[in-house]
PDB file of C-alpha atoms in Angstrom:
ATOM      1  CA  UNK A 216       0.000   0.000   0.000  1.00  0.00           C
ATOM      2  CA  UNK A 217       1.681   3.591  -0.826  1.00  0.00           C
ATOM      3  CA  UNK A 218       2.351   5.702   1.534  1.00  0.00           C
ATOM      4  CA  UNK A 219       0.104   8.984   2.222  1.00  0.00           C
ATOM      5  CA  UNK A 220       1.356  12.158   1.546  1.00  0.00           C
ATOM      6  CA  UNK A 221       0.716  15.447   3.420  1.00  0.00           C
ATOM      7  CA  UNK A 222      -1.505  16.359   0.849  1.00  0.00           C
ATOM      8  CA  UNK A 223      -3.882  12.924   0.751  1.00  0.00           C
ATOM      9  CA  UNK A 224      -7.461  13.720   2.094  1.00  0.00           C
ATOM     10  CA  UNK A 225      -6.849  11.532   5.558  1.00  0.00           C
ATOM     11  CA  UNK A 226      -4.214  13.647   6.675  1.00  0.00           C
ATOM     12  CA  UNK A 227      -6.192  16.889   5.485  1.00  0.00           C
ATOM     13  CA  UNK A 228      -9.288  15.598   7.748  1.00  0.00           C
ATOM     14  CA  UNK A 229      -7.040  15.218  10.534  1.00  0.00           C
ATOM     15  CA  UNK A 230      -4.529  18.376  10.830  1.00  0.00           C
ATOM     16  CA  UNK A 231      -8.775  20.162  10.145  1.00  0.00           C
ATOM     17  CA  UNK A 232      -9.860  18.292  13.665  1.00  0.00           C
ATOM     18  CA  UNK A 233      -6.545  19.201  15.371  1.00  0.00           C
ATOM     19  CA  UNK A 234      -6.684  23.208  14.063  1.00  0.00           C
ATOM     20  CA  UNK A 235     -10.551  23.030  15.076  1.00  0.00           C
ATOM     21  CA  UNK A 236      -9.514  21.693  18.609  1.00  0.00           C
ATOM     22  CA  UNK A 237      -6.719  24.081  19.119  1.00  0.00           C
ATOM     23  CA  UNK A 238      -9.117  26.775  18.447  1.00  0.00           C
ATOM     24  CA  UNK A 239     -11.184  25.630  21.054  1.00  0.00           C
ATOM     25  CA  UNK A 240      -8.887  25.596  23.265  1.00  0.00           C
ATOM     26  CA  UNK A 241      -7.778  28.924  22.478  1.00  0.00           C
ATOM     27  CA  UNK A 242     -11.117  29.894  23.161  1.00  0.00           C
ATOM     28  CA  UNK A 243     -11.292  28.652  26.763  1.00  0.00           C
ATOM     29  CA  UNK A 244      -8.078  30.055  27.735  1.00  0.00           C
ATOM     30  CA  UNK A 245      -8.998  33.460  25.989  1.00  0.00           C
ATOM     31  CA  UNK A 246     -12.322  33.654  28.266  1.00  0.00           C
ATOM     32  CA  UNK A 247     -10.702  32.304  31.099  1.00  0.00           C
ATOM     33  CA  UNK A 248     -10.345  35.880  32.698  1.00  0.00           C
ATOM     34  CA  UNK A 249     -13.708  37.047  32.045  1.00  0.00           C
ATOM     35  CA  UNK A 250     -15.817  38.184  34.854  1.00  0.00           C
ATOM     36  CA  UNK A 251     -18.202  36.005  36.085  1.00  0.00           C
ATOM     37  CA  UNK A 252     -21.076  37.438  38.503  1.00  0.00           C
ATOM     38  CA  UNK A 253     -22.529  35.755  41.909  1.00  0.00           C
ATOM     39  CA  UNK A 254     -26.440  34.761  42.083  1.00  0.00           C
ATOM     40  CA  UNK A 255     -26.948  38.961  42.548  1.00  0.00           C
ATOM     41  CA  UNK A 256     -26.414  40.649  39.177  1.00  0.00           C
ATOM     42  CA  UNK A 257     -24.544  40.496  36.048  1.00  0.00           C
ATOM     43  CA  UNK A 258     -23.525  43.298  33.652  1.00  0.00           C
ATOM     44  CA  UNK A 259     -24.438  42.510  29.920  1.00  0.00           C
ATOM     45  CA  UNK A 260     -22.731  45.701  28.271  1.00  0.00           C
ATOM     46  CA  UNK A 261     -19.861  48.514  28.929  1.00  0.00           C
ATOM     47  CA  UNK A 262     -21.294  51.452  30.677  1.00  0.00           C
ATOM     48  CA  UNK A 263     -20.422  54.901  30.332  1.00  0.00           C
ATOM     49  CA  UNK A 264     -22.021  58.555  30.322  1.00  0.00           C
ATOM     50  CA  UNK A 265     -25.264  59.125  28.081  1.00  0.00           C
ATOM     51  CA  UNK A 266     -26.300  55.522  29.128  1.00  0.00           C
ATOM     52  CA  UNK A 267     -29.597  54.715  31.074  1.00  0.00           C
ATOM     53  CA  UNK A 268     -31.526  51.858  32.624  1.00  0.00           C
ATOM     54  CA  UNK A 269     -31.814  48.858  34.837  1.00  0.00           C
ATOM     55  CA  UNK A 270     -28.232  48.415  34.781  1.00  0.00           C
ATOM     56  CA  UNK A 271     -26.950  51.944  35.431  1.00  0.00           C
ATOM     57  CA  UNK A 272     -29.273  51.690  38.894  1.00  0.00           C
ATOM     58  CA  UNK A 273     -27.379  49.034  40.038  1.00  0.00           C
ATOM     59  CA  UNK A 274     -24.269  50.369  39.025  1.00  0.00           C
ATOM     60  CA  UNK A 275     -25.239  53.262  41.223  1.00  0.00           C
ATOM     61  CA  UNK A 276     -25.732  51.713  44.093  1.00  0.00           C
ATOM     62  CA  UNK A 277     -22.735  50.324  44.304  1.00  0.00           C
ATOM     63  CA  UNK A 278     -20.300  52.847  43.384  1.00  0.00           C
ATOM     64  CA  UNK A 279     -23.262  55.530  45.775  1.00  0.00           C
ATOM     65  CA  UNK A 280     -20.599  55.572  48.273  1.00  0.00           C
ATOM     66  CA  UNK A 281     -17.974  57.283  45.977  1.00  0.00           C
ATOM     67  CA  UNK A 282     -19.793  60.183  45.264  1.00  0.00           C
ATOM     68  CA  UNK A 283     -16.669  63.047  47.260  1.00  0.00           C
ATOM     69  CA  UNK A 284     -17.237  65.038  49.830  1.00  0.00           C
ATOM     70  CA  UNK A 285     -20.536  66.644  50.988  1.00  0.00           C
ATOM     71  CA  UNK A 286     -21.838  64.745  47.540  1.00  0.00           C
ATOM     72  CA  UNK A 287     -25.002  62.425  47.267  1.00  0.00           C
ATOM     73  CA  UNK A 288     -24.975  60.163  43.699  1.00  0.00           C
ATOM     74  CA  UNK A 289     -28.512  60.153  42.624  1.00  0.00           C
ATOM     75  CA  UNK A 290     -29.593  56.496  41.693  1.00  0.00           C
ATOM     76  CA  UNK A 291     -31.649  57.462  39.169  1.00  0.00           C
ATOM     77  CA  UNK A 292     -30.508  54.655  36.034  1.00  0.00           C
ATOM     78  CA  UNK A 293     -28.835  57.685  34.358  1.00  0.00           C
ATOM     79  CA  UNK A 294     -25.155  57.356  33.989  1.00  0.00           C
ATOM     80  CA  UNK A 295     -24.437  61.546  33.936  1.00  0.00           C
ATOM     81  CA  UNK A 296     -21.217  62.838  35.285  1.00  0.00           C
ATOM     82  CA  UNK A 297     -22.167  62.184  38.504  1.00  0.00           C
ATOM     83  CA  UNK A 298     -21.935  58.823  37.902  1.00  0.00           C
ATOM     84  CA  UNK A 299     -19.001  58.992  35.929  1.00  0.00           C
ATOM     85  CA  UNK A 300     -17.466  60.987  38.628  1.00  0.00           C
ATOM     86  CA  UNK A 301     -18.240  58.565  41.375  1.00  0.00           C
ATOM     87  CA  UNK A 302     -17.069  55.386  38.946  1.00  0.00           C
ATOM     88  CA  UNK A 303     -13.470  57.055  38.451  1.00  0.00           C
ATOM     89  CA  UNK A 304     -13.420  57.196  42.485  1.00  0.00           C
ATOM     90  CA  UNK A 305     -14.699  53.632  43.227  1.00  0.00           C
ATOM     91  CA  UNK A 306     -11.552  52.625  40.476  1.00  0.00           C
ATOM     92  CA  UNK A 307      -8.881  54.882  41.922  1.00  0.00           C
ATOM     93  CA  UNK A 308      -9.960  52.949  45.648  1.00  0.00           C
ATOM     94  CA  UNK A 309      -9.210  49.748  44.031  1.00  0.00           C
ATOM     95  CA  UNK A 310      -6.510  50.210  41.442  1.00  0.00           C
ATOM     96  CA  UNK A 311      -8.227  49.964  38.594  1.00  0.00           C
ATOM     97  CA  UNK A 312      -7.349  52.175  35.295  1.00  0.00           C
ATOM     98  CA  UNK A 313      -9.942  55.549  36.341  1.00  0.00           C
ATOM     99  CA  UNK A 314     -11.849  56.377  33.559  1.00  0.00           C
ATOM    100  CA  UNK A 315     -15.356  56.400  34.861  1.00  0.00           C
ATOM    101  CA  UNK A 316     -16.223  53.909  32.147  1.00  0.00           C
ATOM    102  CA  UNK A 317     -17.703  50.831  34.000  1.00  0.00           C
ATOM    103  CA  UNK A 318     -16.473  47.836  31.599  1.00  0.00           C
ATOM    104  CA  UNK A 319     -15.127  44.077  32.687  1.00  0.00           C
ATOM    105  CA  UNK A 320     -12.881  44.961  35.395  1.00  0.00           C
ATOM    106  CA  UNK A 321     -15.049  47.375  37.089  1.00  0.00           C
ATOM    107  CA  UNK A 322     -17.873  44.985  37.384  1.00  0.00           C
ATOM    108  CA  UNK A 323     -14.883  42.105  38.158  1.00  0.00           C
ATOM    109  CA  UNK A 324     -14.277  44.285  41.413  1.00  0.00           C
ATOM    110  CA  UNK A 325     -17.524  44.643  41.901  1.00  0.00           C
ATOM    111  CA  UNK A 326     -18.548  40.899  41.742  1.00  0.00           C
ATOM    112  CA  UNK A 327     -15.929  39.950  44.388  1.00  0.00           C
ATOM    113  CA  UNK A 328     -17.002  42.543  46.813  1.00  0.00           C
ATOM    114  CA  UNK A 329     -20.623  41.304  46.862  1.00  0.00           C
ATOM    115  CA  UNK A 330     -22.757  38.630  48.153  1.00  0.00           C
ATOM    116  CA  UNK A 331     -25.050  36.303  46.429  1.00  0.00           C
ATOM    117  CA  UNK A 332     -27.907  38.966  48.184  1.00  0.00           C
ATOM    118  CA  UNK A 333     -26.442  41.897  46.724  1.00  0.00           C
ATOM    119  CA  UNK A 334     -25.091  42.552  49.814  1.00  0.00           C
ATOM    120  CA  UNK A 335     -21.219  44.046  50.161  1.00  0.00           C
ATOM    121  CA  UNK A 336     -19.086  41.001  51.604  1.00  0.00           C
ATOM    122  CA  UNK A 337     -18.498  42.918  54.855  1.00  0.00           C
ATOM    123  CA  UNK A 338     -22.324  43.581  55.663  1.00  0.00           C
ATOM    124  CA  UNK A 339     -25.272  41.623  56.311  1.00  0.00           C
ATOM    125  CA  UNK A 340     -29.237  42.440  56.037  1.00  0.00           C
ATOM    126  CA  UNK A 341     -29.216  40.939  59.329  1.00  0.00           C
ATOM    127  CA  UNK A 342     -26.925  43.017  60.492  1.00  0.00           C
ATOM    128  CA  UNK A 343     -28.752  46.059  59.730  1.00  0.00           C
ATOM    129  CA  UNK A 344     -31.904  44.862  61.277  1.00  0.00           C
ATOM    130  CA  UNK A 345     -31.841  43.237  64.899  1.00  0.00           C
ATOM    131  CA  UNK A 346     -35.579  44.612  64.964  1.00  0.00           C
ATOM    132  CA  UNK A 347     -37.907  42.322  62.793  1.00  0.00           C
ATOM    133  CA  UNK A 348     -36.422  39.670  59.925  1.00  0.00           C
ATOM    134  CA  UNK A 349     -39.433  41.276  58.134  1.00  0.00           C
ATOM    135  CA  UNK A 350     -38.563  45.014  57.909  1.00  0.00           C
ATOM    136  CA  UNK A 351     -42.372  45.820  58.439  1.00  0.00           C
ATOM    137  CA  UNK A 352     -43.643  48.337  60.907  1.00  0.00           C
ATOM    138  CA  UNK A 353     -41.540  51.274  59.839  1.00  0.00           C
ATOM    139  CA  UNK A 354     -41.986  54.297  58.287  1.00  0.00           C
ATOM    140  CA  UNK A 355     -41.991  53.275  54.940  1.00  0.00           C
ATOM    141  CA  UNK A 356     -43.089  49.449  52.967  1.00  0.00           C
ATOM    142  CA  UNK A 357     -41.248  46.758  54.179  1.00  0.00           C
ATOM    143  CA  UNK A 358     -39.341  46.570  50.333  1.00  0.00           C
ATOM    144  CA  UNK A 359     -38.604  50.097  50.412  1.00  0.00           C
ATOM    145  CA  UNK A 360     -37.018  49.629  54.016  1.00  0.00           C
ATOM    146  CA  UNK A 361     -34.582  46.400  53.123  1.00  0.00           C
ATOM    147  CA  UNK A 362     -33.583  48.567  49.838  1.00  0.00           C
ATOM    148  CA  UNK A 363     -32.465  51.878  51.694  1.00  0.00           C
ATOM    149  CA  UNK A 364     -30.424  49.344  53.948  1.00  0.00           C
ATOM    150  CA  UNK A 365     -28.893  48.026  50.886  1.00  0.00           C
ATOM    151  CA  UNK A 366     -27.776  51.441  49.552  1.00  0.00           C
ATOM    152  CA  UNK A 367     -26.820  52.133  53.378  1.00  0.00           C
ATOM    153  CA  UNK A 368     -24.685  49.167  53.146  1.00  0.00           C
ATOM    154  CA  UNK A 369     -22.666  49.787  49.906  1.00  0.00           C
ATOM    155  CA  UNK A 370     -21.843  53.147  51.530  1.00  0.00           C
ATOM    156  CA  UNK A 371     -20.172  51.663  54.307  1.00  0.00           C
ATOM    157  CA  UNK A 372     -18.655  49.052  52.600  1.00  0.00           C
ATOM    158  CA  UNK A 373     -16.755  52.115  50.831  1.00  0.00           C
ATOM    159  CA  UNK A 374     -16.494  53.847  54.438  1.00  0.00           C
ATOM    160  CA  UNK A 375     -14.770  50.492  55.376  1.00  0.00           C
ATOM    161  CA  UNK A 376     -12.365  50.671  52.450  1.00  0.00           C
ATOM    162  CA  UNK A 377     -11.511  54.167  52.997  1.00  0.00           C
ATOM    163  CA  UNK A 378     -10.659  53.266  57.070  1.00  0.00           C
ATOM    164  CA  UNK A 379      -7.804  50.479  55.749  1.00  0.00           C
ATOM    165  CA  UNK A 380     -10.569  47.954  55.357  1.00  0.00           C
ATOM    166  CA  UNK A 381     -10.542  47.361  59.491  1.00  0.00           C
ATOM    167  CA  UNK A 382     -14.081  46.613  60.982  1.00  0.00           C
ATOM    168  CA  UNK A 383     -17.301  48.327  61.322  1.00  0.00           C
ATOM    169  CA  UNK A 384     -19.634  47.737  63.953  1.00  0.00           C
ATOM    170  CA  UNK A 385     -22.776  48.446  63.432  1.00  0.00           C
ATOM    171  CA  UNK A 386     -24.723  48.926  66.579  1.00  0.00           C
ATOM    172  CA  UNK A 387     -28.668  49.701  65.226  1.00  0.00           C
ATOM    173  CA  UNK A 388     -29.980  49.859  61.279  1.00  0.00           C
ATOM    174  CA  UNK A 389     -33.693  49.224  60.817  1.00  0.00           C
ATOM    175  CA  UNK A 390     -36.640  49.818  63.580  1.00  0.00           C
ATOM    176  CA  UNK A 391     -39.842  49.290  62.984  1.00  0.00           C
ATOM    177  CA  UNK A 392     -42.206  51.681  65.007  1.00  0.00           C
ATOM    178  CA  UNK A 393     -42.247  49.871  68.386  1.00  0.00           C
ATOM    179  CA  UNK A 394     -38.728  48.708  68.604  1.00  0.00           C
ATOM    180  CA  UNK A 395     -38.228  52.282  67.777  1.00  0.00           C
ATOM    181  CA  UNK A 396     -40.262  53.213  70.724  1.00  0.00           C
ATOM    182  CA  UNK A 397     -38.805  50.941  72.887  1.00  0.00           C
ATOM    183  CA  UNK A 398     -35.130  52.574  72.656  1.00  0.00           C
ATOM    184  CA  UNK A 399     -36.223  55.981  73.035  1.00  0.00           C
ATOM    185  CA  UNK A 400     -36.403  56.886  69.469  1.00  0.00           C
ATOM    186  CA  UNK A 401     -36.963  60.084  67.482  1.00  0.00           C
ATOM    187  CA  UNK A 402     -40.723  60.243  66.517  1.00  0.00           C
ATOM    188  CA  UNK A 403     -39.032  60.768  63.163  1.00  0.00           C
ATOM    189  CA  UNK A 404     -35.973  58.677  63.198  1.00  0.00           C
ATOM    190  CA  UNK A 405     -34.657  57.785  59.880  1.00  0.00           C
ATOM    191  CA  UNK A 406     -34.160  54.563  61.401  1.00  0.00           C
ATOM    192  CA  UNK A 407     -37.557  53.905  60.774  1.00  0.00           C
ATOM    193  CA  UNK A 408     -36.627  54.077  57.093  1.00  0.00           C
ATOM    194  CA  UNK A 409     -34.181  51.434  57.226  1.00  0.00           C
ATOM    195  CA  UNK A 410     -31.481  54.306  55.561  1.00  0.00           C
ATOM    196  CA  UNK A 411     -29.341  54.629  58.932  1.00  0.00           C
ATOM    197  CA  UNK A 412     -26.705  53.388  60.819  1.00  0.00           C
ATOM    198  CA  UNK A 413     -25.183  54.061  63.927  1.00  0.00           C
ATOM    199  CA  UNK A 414     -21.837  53.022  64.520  1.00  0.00           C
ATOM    200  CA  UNK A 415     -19.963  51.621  67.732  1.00  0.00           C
ATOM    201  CA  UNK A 416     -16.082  52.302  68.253  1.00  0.00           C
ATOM    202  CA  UNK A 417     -13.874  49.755  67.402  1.00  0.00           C
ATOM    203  CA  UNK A 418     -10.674  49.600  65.146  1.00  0.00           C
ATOM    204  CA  UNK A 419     -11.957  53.768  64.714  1.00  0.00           C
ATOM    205  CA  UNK A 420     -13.137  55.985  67.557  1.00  0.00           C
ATOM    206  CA  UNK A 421     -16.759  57.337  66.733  1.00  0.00           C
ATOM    207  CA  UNK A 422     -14.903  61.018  65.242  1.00  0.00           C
ATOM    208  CA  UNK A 423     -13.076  59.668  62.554  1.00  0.00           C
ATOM    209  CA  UNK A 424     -15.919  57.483  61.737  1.00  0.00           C
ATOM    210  CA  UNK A 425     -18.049  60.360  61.619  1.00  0.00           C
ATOM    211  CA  UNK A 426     -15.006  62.763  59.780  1.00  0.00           C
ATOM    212  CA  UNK A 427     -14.866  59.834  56.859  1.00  0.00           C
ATOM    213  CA  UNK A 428     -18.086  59.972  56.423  1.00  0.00           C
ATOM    214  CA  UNK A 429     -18.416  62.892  54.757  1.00  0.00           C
ATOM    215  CA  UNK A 430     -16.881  62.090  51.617  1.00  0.00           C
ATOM    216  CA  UNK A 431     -19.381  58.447  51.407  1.00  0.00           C
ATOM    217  CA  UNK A 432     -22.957  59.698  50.176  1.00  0.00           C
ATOM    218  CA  UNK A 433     -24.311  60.368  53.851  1.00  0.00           C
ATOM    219  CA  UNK A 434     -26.801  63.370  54.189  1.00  0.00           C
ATOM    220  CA  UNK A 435     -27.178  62.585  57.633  1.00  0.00           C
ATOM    221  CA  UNK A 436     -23.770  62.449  60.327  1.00  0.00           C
ATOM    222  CA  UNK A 437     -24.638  62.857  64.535  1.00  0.00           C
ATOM    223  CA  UNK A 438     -21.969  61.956  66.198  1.00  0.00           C
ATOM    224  CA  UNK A 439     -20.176  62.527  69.294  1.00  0.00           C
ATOM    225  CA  UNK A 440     -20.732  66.468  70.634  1.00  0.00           C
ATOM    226  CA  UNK A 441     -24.622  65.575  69.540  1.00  0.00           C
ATOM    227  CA  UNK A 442     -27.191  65.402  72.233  1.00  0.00           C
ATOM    228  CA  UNK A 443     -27.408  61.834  72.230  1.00  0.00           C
ATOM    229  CA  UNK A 444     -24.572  60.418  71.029  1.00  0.00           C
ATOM    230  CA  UNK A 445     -21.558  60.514  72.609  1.00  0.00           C
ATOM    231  CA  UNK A 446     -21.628  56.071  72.610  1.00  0.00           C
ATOM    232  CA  UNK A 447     -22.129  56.285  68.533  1.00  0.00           C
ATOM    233  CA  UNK A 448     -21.772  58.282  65.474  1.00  0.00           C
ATOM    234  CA  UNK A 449     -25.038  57.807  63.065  1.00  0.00           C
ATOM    235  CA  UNK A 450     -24.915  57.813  59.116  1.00  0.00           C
ATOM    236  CA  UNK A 451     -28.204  58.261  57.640  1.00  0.00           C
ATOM    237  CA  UNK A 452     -29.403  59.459  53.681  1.00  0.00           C
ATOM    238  CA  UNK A 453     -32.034  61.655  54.537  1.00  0.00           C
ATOM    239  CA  UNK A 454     -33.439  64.247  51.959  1.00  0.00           C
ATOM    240  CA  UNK A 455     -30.917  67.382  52.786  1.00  0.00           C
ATOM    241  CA  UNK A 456     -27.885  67.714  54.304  1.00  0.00           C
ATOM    242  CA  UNK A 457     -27.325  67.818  58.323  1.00  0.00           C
ATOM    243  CA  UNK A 458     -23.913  67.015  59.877  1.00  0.00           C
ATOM    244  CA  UNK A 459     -23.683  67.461  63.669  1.00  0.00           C
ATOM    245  CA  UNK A 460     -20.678  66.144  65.607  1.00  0.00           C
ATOM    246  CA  UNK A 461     -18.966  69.137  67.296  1.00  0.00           C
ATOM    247  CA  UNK A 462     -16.603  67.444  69.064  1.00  0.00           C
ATOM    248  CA  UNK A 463     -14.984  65.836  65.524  1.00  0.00           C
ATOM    249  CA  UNK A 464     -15.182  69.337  64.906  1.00  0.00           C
ATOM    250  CA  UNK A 465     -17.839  68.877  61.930  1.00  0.00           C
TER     251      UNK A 465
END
């Protein structure tokens, strides 16, 4: 039987399967590095300025705590230069190239840093409510409530970053109306929102917690030189702006 050249069909049919199996492979190792989201949320497309929807909302909630000081990042699902603004900070935090355009390794970053719930790594909804596991009874629905918490809890996830990544303690989050009243509550606490936080000492004494906070999204800051709160500096979002710690000097 003669011998088959390099140009006989057989040996065409075969170098075909090993080029189509090397390309596979190439494949596979070319996607390896792609992002891959947790059971929360996955990005479909590269965000930047001029975009809007779904998406952009829940960019903005994560990056809400990058918005610089005194600022507030609307979550509205438009990407404007607010949002750009705010993306470029969340980046610079974590090393990433700052453009404020939210592509593959922004939402890499932001995949490791949550929770299957959508919760930051370093925060819990339980942890935020130690009044009810069904955030009913407050001042607002009971969806509304757990959603402020999660906005409250992206915030200080980038508080926590700012501090060296040490601990936060988290001492009260959501109250429904009667464990509100049973701590001696304002009639009117945004606690009963589920959009604060008040914050025990720990790795941080209660001024610089309160001093940091400025530049994280937080409307409200009471802290220590406060009637009230001399054990705890409180983060809140409410409407307007109202800092009051005199003896961090804000």
């Amino acid at each position: 039987m003669p011998r088959r050249t390099a140009h006989s069909p057989s040996v065409r049919l075969l170098l075909s399967i090993v080029m189509l199996m090397a390309s596979v492979v190439g494949g596979v190792v070319a996607t390896a590095g792609t992002a891959h989201a947790d059971g929360c949320y996955t990005w479909s497309r590269t965000l930047s300025q001029g975009a809007s929807g779904a998406d952009v909302t829940q960019l903005q909630i994560r990056v809400a705590g990058y918005p610089g000081y005194g600022a507030v990042l609307a979550i509205d699902g438009a990407y404007g230069p607010g949002t750009a603004a705010a993306v470029k900070r969340f980046q610079a935090a974590y090393g990433l190239a700052a453009d404020g355009v939210a592509g593959p390794a922004t939402f890499s970053k932001i995949y490791s840093l949550q929770d299957d719930d959508c919760t930051p790594i370093h925060f819990s909804y339980a942890e935020l409510n130690n009044c009810n596991t069904t955030w009913a009874g407050g001042a607002v629905s009971a969806t509304t409530a757990k959603s402020n918490a999660l906005r409250t809890m992206w915030k200080l996830e980038a508080l926590r970053h700012a501090l060296g990544d040490q601990s936060i303690r988290v001492t009260s989050g959501f109250r429904s109306q009667a464990c509100n009243d049973a701590v001696g509550g304002a009639s009117s606490s945004r606690h009963l929102y589920g959009d604060a936080a008040d914050l025990g000492s720990g790795p941080h004494s209660l001024c610089r917690l309160a001093q940091e906070a400025r530049n994280h999204g937080f409307n409200g800051i009471l802290g220590p030189g406060y009637p009230g709160h001399s054990d705890h500096t409180h983060v809140d979002h409410r409407p307007s702006r109202f800092w009051s710690a005199s003896s961090c000097g804000i």
